[in-house]
mmCIF file of C-alpha atoms in Angstrom:
data_model
loop_
_atom_site.group_PDB
_atom_site.id
_atom_site.type_symbol
_atom_site.label_atom_id
_atom_site.label_comp_id
_atom_site.label_asym_id
_atom_site.label_seq_id
_atom_site.Cartn_x
_atom_site.Cartn_y
_atom_site.Cartn_z
ATOM 1 C CA UNK A 1 52.946 1.346 -150.721
ATOM 2 C CA UNK A 2 49.497 2.688 -151.086
ATOM 3 C CA UNK A 3 47.940 0.976 -148.024
ATOM 4 C CA UNK A 4 45.549 -1.969 -147.648
ATOM 5 C CA UNK A 5 43.936 -2.867 -150.974
ATOM 6 C CA UNK A 6 40.707 -4.821 -151.421
ATOM 7 C CA UNK A 7 39.190 -6.317 -154.536
ATOM 8 C CA UNK A 8 36.511 -6.030 -155.794
ATOM 9 C CA UNK A 9 35.095 -2.833 -154.335
ATOM 10 C CA UNK A 10 31.487 -3.928 -155.146
ATOM 11 C CA UNK A 11 30.000 -7.360 -155.664
ATOM 12 C CA UNK A 12 26.410 -8.147 -156.497
ATOM 13 C CA UNK A 13 25.506 -11.869 -156.470
ATOM 14 C CA UNK A 14 22.485 -14.055 -156.488
ATOM 15 C CA UNK A 15 21.469 -15.965 -153.398
ATOM 16 C CA UNK A 16 23.158 -19.335 -153.300
ATOM 17 C CA UNK A 17 26.241 -18.311 -155.258
ATOM 18 C CA UNK A 18 29.758 -18.429 -153.956
ATOM 19 C CA UNK A 19 31.905 -15.237 -153.745
ATOM 20 C CA UNK A 20 35.535 -14.688 -153.015
ATOM 21 C CA UNK A 21 37.150 -11.378 -151.859
ATOM 22 C CA UNK A 22 40.878 -10.513 -151.927
ATOM 23 C CA UNK A 23 42.838 -8.346 -149.562
ATOM 24 C CA UNK A 24 46.442 -7.165 -150.002
ATOM 25 C CA UNK A 25 47.820 -5.759 -146.705
ATOM 26 C CA UNK A 26 50.546 -3.180 -146.196
ATOM 27 C CA UNK A 27 53.694 -5.021 -147.243
ATOM 28 C CA UNK A 28 55.582 -5.088 -143.923
ATOM 29 C CA UNK A 29 52.497 -5.970 -141.864
ATOM 30 C CA UNK A 30 52.377 -9.462 -140.480
ATOM 31 C CA UNK A 31 48.853 -9.325 -139.073
ATOM 32 C CA UNK A 32 45.713 -9.284 -141.202
ATOM 33 C CA UNK A 33 42.086 -8.974 -140.096
ATOM 34 C CA UNK A 34 38.670 -9.359 -141.625
ATOM 35 C CA UNK A 35 35.723 -7.365 -140.322
ATOM 36 C CA UNK A 36 32.124 -7.082 -141.487
ATOM 37 C CA UNK A 37 30.038 -3.901 -141.236
ATOM 38 C CA UNK A 38 26.256 -3.720 -141.794
ATOM 39 C CA UNK A 39 24.285 -0.459 -142.144
ATOM 40 C CA UNK A 40 24.101 1.509 -138.935
ATOM 41 C CA UNK A 41 26.550 -0.686 -137.086
ATOM 42 C CA UNK A 42 30.264 -0.592 -136.276
ATOM 43 C CA UNK A 43 32.645 -3.173 -137.801
ATOM 44 C CA UNK A 44 32.338 -6.645 -136.394
ATOM 45 C CA UNK A 45 35.405 -8.949 -136.040
ATOM 46 C CA UNK A 46 35.452 -12.061 -138.148
ATOM 47 C CA UNK A 47 38.982 -13.450 -138.032
ATOM 48 C CA UNK A 48 42.688 -12.606 -137.999
ATOM 49 C CA UNK A 49 45.941 -14.036 -139.230
ATOM 50 C CA UNK A 50 49.522 -13.729 -138.026
ATOM 51 C CA UNK A 51 51.549 -14.509 -141.067
ATOM 52 C CA UNK A 52 49.810 -17.519 -142.619
ATOM 53 C CA UNK A 53 48.356 -18.786 -139.351
ATOM 54 C CA UNK A 54 44.686 -18.080 -138.620
ATOM 55 C CA UNK A 55 44.810 -17.359 -134.849
ATOM 56 C CA UNK A 56 41.324 -16.299 -133.935
ATOM 57 C CA UNK A 57 37.825 -16.707 -135.405
ATOM 58 C CA UNK A 58 34.527 -15.133 -134.370
ATOM 59 C CA UNK A 59 31.379 -17.181 -133.885
ATOM 60 C CA UNK A 60 29.997 -14.913 -136.620
ATOM 61 C CA UNK A 61 32.142 -16.842 -139.019
ATOM 62 C CA UNK A 62 29.813 -19.697 -139.908
ATOM 63 C CA UNK A 63 30.893 -22.763 -141.783
ATOM 64 C CA UNK A 64 29.905 -21.071 -145.064
ATOM 65 C CA UNK A 65 32.729 -18.636 -144.540
ATOM 66 C CA UNK A 66 36.386 -19.483 -145.015
ATOM 67 C CA UNK A 67 39.433 -17.247 -144.921
ATOM 68 C CA UNK A 68 43.004 -18.045 -146.053
ATOM 69 C CA UNK A 69 46.380 -16.374 -146.139
ATOM 70 C CA UNK A 70 48.457 -19.038 -147.886
ATOM 71 C CA UNK A 71 51.892 -17.365 -147.957
ATOM 72 C CA UNK A 72 51.444 -14.761 -145.291
ATOM 73 C CA UNK A 73 50.873 -12.041 -147.723
ATOM 74 C CA UNK A 74 47.431 -11.554 -149.411
ATOM 75 C CA UNK A 75 44.336 -13.102 -147.968
ATOM 76 C CA UNK A 76 41.030 -14.343 -149.378
ATOM 77 C CA UNK A 77 37.620 -14.516 -147.772
ATOM 78 C CA UNK A 78 35.186 -16.910 -149.420
ATOM 79 C CA UNK A 79 31.442 -17.152 -148.760
ATOM 80 C CA UNK A 80 29.649 -20.174 -149.925
ATOM 81 C CA UNK A 81 25.903 -20.439 -150.624
ATOM 82 C CA UNK A 82 25.411 -16.707 -150.041
ATOM 83 C CA UNK A 83 22.293 -15.598 -148.141
ATOM 84 C CA UNK A 84 20.662 -12.087 -148.198
ATOM 85 C CA UNK A 85 21.841 -11.673 -144.598
ATOM 86 C CA UNK A 86 25.473 -11.743 -145.912
ATOM 87 C CA UNK A 87 24.904 -8.411 -147.588
ATOM 88 C CA UNK A 88 27.403 -6.080 -145.886
ATOM 89 C CA UNK A 89 30.699 -4.225 -146.286
ATOM 90 C CA UNK A 90 33.595 -6.632 -145.767
ATOM 91 C CA UNK A 91 36.626 -4.791 -144.425
ATOM 92 C CA UNK A 92 40.195 -5.965 -144.330
ATOM 93 C CA UNK A 93 42.873 -4.432 -142.067
ATOM 94 C CA UNK A 94 46.525 -5.056 -141.364
ATOM 95 C CA UNK A 95 48.982 -4.255 -138.611
ATOM 96 C CA UNK A 96 52.582 -4.864 -137.702
ATOM 97 C CA UNK A 97 53.227 -6.869 -134.578
ATOM 98 C CA UNK A 98 56.769 -6.765 -133.363
ATOM 99 C CA UNK A 99 56.591 -8.969 -130.320
ATOM 100 C CA UNK A 100 56.860 -7.888 -126.688
ATOM 101 C CA UNK A 101 54.137 -5.296 -127.086
ATOM 102 C CA UNK A 102 51.706 -5.254 -124.167
ATOM 103 C CA UNK A 103 48.877 -3.997 -126.276
ATOM 104 C CA UNK A 104 47.533 -4.268 -129.765
ATOM 105 C CA UNK A 105 48.886 -1.881 -132.414
ATOM 106 C CA UNK A 106 46.497 0.077 -134.435
ATOM 107 C CA UNK A 107 45.204 -1.574 -137.541
ATOM 108 C CA UNK A 108 44.961 0.127 -140.954
ATOM 109 C CA UNK A 109 41.795 -0.545 -142.843
ATOM 110 C CA UNK A 110 41.149 -0.936 -146.610
ATOM 111 C CA UNK A 111 38.248 0.626 -148.371
ATOM 112 C CA UNK A 112 36.152 -2.529 -148.124
ATOM 113 C CA UNK A 113 34.185 -4.726 -150.497
ATOM 114 C CA UNK A 114 30.478 -4.145 -150.556
ATOM 115 C CA UNK A 115 28.495 -7.293 -151.029
ATOM 116 C CA UNK A 116 24.850 -7.243 -152.122
ATOM 117 C CA UNK A 117 23.085 -10.593 -152.286
ATOM 118 C CA UNK A 118 19.871 -10.406 -154.315
ATOM 119 C CA UNK B 1 24.708 -7.306 -126.112
ATOM 120 C CA UNK B 2 26.599 -4.149 -126.987
ATOM 121 C CA UNK B 3 29.872 -4.032 -125.107
ATOM 122 C CA UNK B 4 30.901 -0.676 -126.547
ATOM 123 C CA UNK B 5 28.162 1.977 -126.757
ATOM 124 C CA UNK B 6 28.124 5.277 -128.508
ATOM 125 C CA UNK B 7 24.750 6.645 -127.470
ATOM 126 C CA UNK B 8 24.777 9.774 -129.665
ATOM 127 C CA UNK B 9 24.223 8.866 -133.306
ATOM 128 C CA UNK B 10 25.052 12.372 -134.306
ATOM 129 C CA UNK B 11 26.677 15.681 -133.191
ATOM 130 C CA UNK B 12 26.747 19.030 -134.797
ATOM 131 C CA UNK B 13 29.204 21.836 -133.770
ATOM 132 C CA UNK B 14 30.499 25.082 -135.060
ATOM 133 C CA UNK B 15 33.899 25.422 -136.696
ATOM 134 C CA UNK B 16 36.496 26.475 -134.107
ATOM 135 C CA UNK B 17 34.483 25.107 -131.126
ATOM 136 C CA UNK B 18 35.175 21.902 -129.203
ATOM 137 C CA UNK B 19 33.668 18.515 -130.245
ATOM 138 C CA UNK B 20 33.203 15.963 -127.615
ATOM 139 C CA UNK B 21 32.378 12.411 -128.565
ATOM 140 C CA UNK B 22 31.446 9.918 -125.874
ATOM 141 C CA UNK B 23 31.766 6.186 -125.525
ATOM 142 C CA UNK B 24 30.842 3.774 -122.746
ATOM 143 C CA UNK B 25 31.830 0.136 -122.298
ATOM 144 C CA UNK B 26 30.544 -2.631 -120.206
ATOM 145 C CA UNK B 27 33.453 -5.192 -120.318
ATOM 146 C CA UNK B 28 35.838 -4.431 -117.458
ATOM 147 C CA UNK B 29 38.453 -6.672 -119.065
ATOM 148 C CA UNK B 30 38.951 -4.053 -121.922
ATOM 149 C CA UNK B 31 42.384 -2.501 -121.548
ATOM 150 C CA UNK B 32 43.024 -0.809 -124.806
ATOM 151 C CA UNK B 33 40.837 1.730 -126.542
ATOM 152 C CA UNK B 34 40.945 3.414 -129.944
ATOM 153 C CA UNK B 35 39.166 5.989 -131.967
ATOM 154 C CA UNK B 36 38.608 5.576 -135.702
ATOM 155 C CA UNK B 37 37.361 8.148 -138.167
ATOM 156 C CA UNK B 38 35.433 7.105 -141.324
ATOM 157 C CA UNK B 39 34.622 9.084 -144.397
ATOM 158 C CA UNK B 40 31.884 7.883 -146.783
ATOM 159 C CA UNK B 41 33.151 5.173 -149.178
ATOM 160 C CA UNK B 42 36.388 4.733 -147.256
ATOM 161 C CA UNK B 43 37.578 2.326 -144.547
ATOM 162 C CA UNK B 44 37.998 3.487 -140.999
ATOM 163 C CA UNK B 45 41.231 5.442 -140.308
ATOM 164 C CA UNK B 46 43.049 5.181 -136.940
ATOM 165 C CA UNK B 47 42.962 8.437 -135.041
ATOM 166 C CA UNK B 48 44.149 7.955 -131.451
ATOM 167 C CA UNK B 49 44.399 5.306 -128.806
ATOM 168 C CA UNK B 50 44.868 4.946 -125.027
ATOM 169 C CA UNK B 51 45.843 2.122 -122.790
ATOM 170 C CA UNK B 52 44.126 1.426 -119.450
ATOM 171 C CA UNK B 53 47.194 2.526 -117.504
ATOM 172 C CA UNK B 54 46.637 6.124 -118.643
ATOM 173 C CA UNK B 55 43.758 8.500 -118.222
ATOM 174 C CA UNK B 56 44.643 10.971 -120.963
ATOM 175 C CA UNK B 57 46.419 10.863 -124.358
ATOM 176 C CA UNK B 58 46.957 13.823 -126.602
ATOM 177 C CA UNK B 59 47.852 14.153 -130.263
ATOM 178 C CA UNK B 60 47.582 17.639 -131.743
ATOM 179 C CA UNK B 61 43.950 18.726 -131.737
ATOM 180 C CA UNK B 62 42.709 15.357 -130.510
ATOM 181 C CA UNK B 63 42.648 14.267 -126.870
ATOM 182 C CA UNK B 64 41.232 11.004 -125.525
ATOM 183 C CA UNK B 65 40.164 10.777 -121.837
ATOM 184 C CA UNK B 66 39.588 7.524 -120.078
ATOM 185 C CA UNK B 67 37.658 7.115 -116.820
ATOM 186 C CA UNK B 68 37.969 3.483 -115.852
ATOM 187 C CA UNK B 69 35.767 3.642 -112.769
ATOM 188 C CA UNK B 70 32.923 4.993 -114.886
ATOM 189 C CA UNK B 71 33.858 2.782 -117.931
ATOM 190 C CA UNK B 72 33.752 5.876 -120.075
ATOM 191 C CA UNK B 73 35.992 7.489 -122.613
ATOM 192 C CA UNK B 74 35.696 10.614 -124.574
ATOM 193 C CA UNK B 75 37.335 12.171 -127.612
ATOM 194 C CA UNK B 76 37.850 15.879 -127.639
ATOM 195 C CA UNK B 77 38.618 17.756 -130.903
ATOM 196 C CA UNK B 78 39.810 21.333 -130.395
ATOM 197 C CA UNK B 79 39.370 23.427 -132.504
ATOM 198 C CA UNK B 80 36.912 21.548 -134.745
ATOM 199 C CA UNK B 81 37.367 21.998 -138.546
ATOM 200 C CA UNK B 82 34.911 21.204 -141.361
ATOM 201 C CA UNK B 83 37.326 18.414 -142.502
ATOM 202 C CA UNK B 84 36.640 16.640 -139.195
ATOM 203 C CA UNK B 85 33.066 15.940 -140.389
ATOM 204 C CA UNK B 86 32.945 12.069 -140.504
ATOM 205 C CA UNK B 87 31.638 9.118 -138.532
ATOM 206 C CA UNK B 88 33.683 8.440 -135.407
ATOM 207 C CA UNK B 89 33.981 4.884 -134.014
ATOM 208 C CA UNK B 90 35.113 4.015 -130.582
ATOM 209 C CA UNK B 91 36.734 0.547 -130.289
ATOM 210 C CA UNK B 92 38.112 -1.604 -127.457
ATOM 211 C CA UNK B 93 40.094 -4.791 -126.930
ATOM 212 C CA UNK B 94 41.069 -7.193 -124.120
ATOM 213 C CA UNK B 95 44.647 -7.935 -123.375
ATOM 214 C CA UNK B 96 45.897 -10.763 -125.483
ATOM 215 C CA UNK B 97 43.145 -10.491 -128.014
ATOM 216 C CA UNK B 98 43.549 -8.965 -131.407
ATOM 217 C CA UNK B 99 39.716 -8.609 -131.644
ATOM 218 C CA UNK B 100 38.489 -4.993 -131.659
ATOM 219 C CA UNK B 101 34.891 -4.396 -130.463
ATOM 220 C CA UNK B 102 33.433 -1.339 -132.065
ATOM 221 C CA UNK B 103 30.564 0.951 -131.149
ATOM 222 C CA UNK B 104 27.939 1.996 -133.610
ATOM 223 C CA UNK B 105 29.632 5.321 -134.414
ATOM 224 C CA UNK B 106 28.760 9.030 -134.019
ATOM 225 C CA UNK B 107 28.319 11.246 -137.039
ATOM 226 C CA UNK B 108 30.075 14.558 -136.461
ATOM 227 C CA UNK B 109 29.237 17.579 -138.541
ATOM 228 C CA UNK B 110 31.332 20.610 -138.228
ATOM 229 C CA UNK B 111 29.562 23.688 -139.648
ATOM 230 C CA UNK B 112 31.640 26.488 -141.220
#
């Protein structure tokens, strides 16, 4: 297993187009997270899944954004009607939650998908 | 409203010396803290973490100190190596939430 994989690595799209990103987590990890990072900022939480259930969503995730993890394995993040403000690095991370843990386990990040909206 | 603040955008140290990276937080509900390291064109890599019931955690050359009363944590790297040159992010979470809140990062440069 080579870690968290994201595809594509780079995406340039015209304003108003829809884009979809894919994330393949580490195989035994049951939790999957999406973050967004803009220039000069730290990553900002968007949403996370435990298996196929989407358990938490940020207010940053407007109705143009949708994330799925249909079989509890890979995940997709779709942005509809892209805007220039959506230009950012979209990071996926995964972790293994074994229950009974009092605190979060560390998440392992992929290399990200850099989106440029022109 | 930045809940996790890294007030130094950059830090430069000599190889072999100590690097100290600082982080302040405002949310008293945070109970778990992590440091991530990020190289250019790569995703963040987990480095070390600490829970609020401890005040120190050590892993090899890396030590994290937590001062809950001051809402402050720091990462010490001793001795610093050129390969440590990267952007370091401090992150925090509240109990029961999987959401990590990150600071803006500090770019560390270790000079040979």
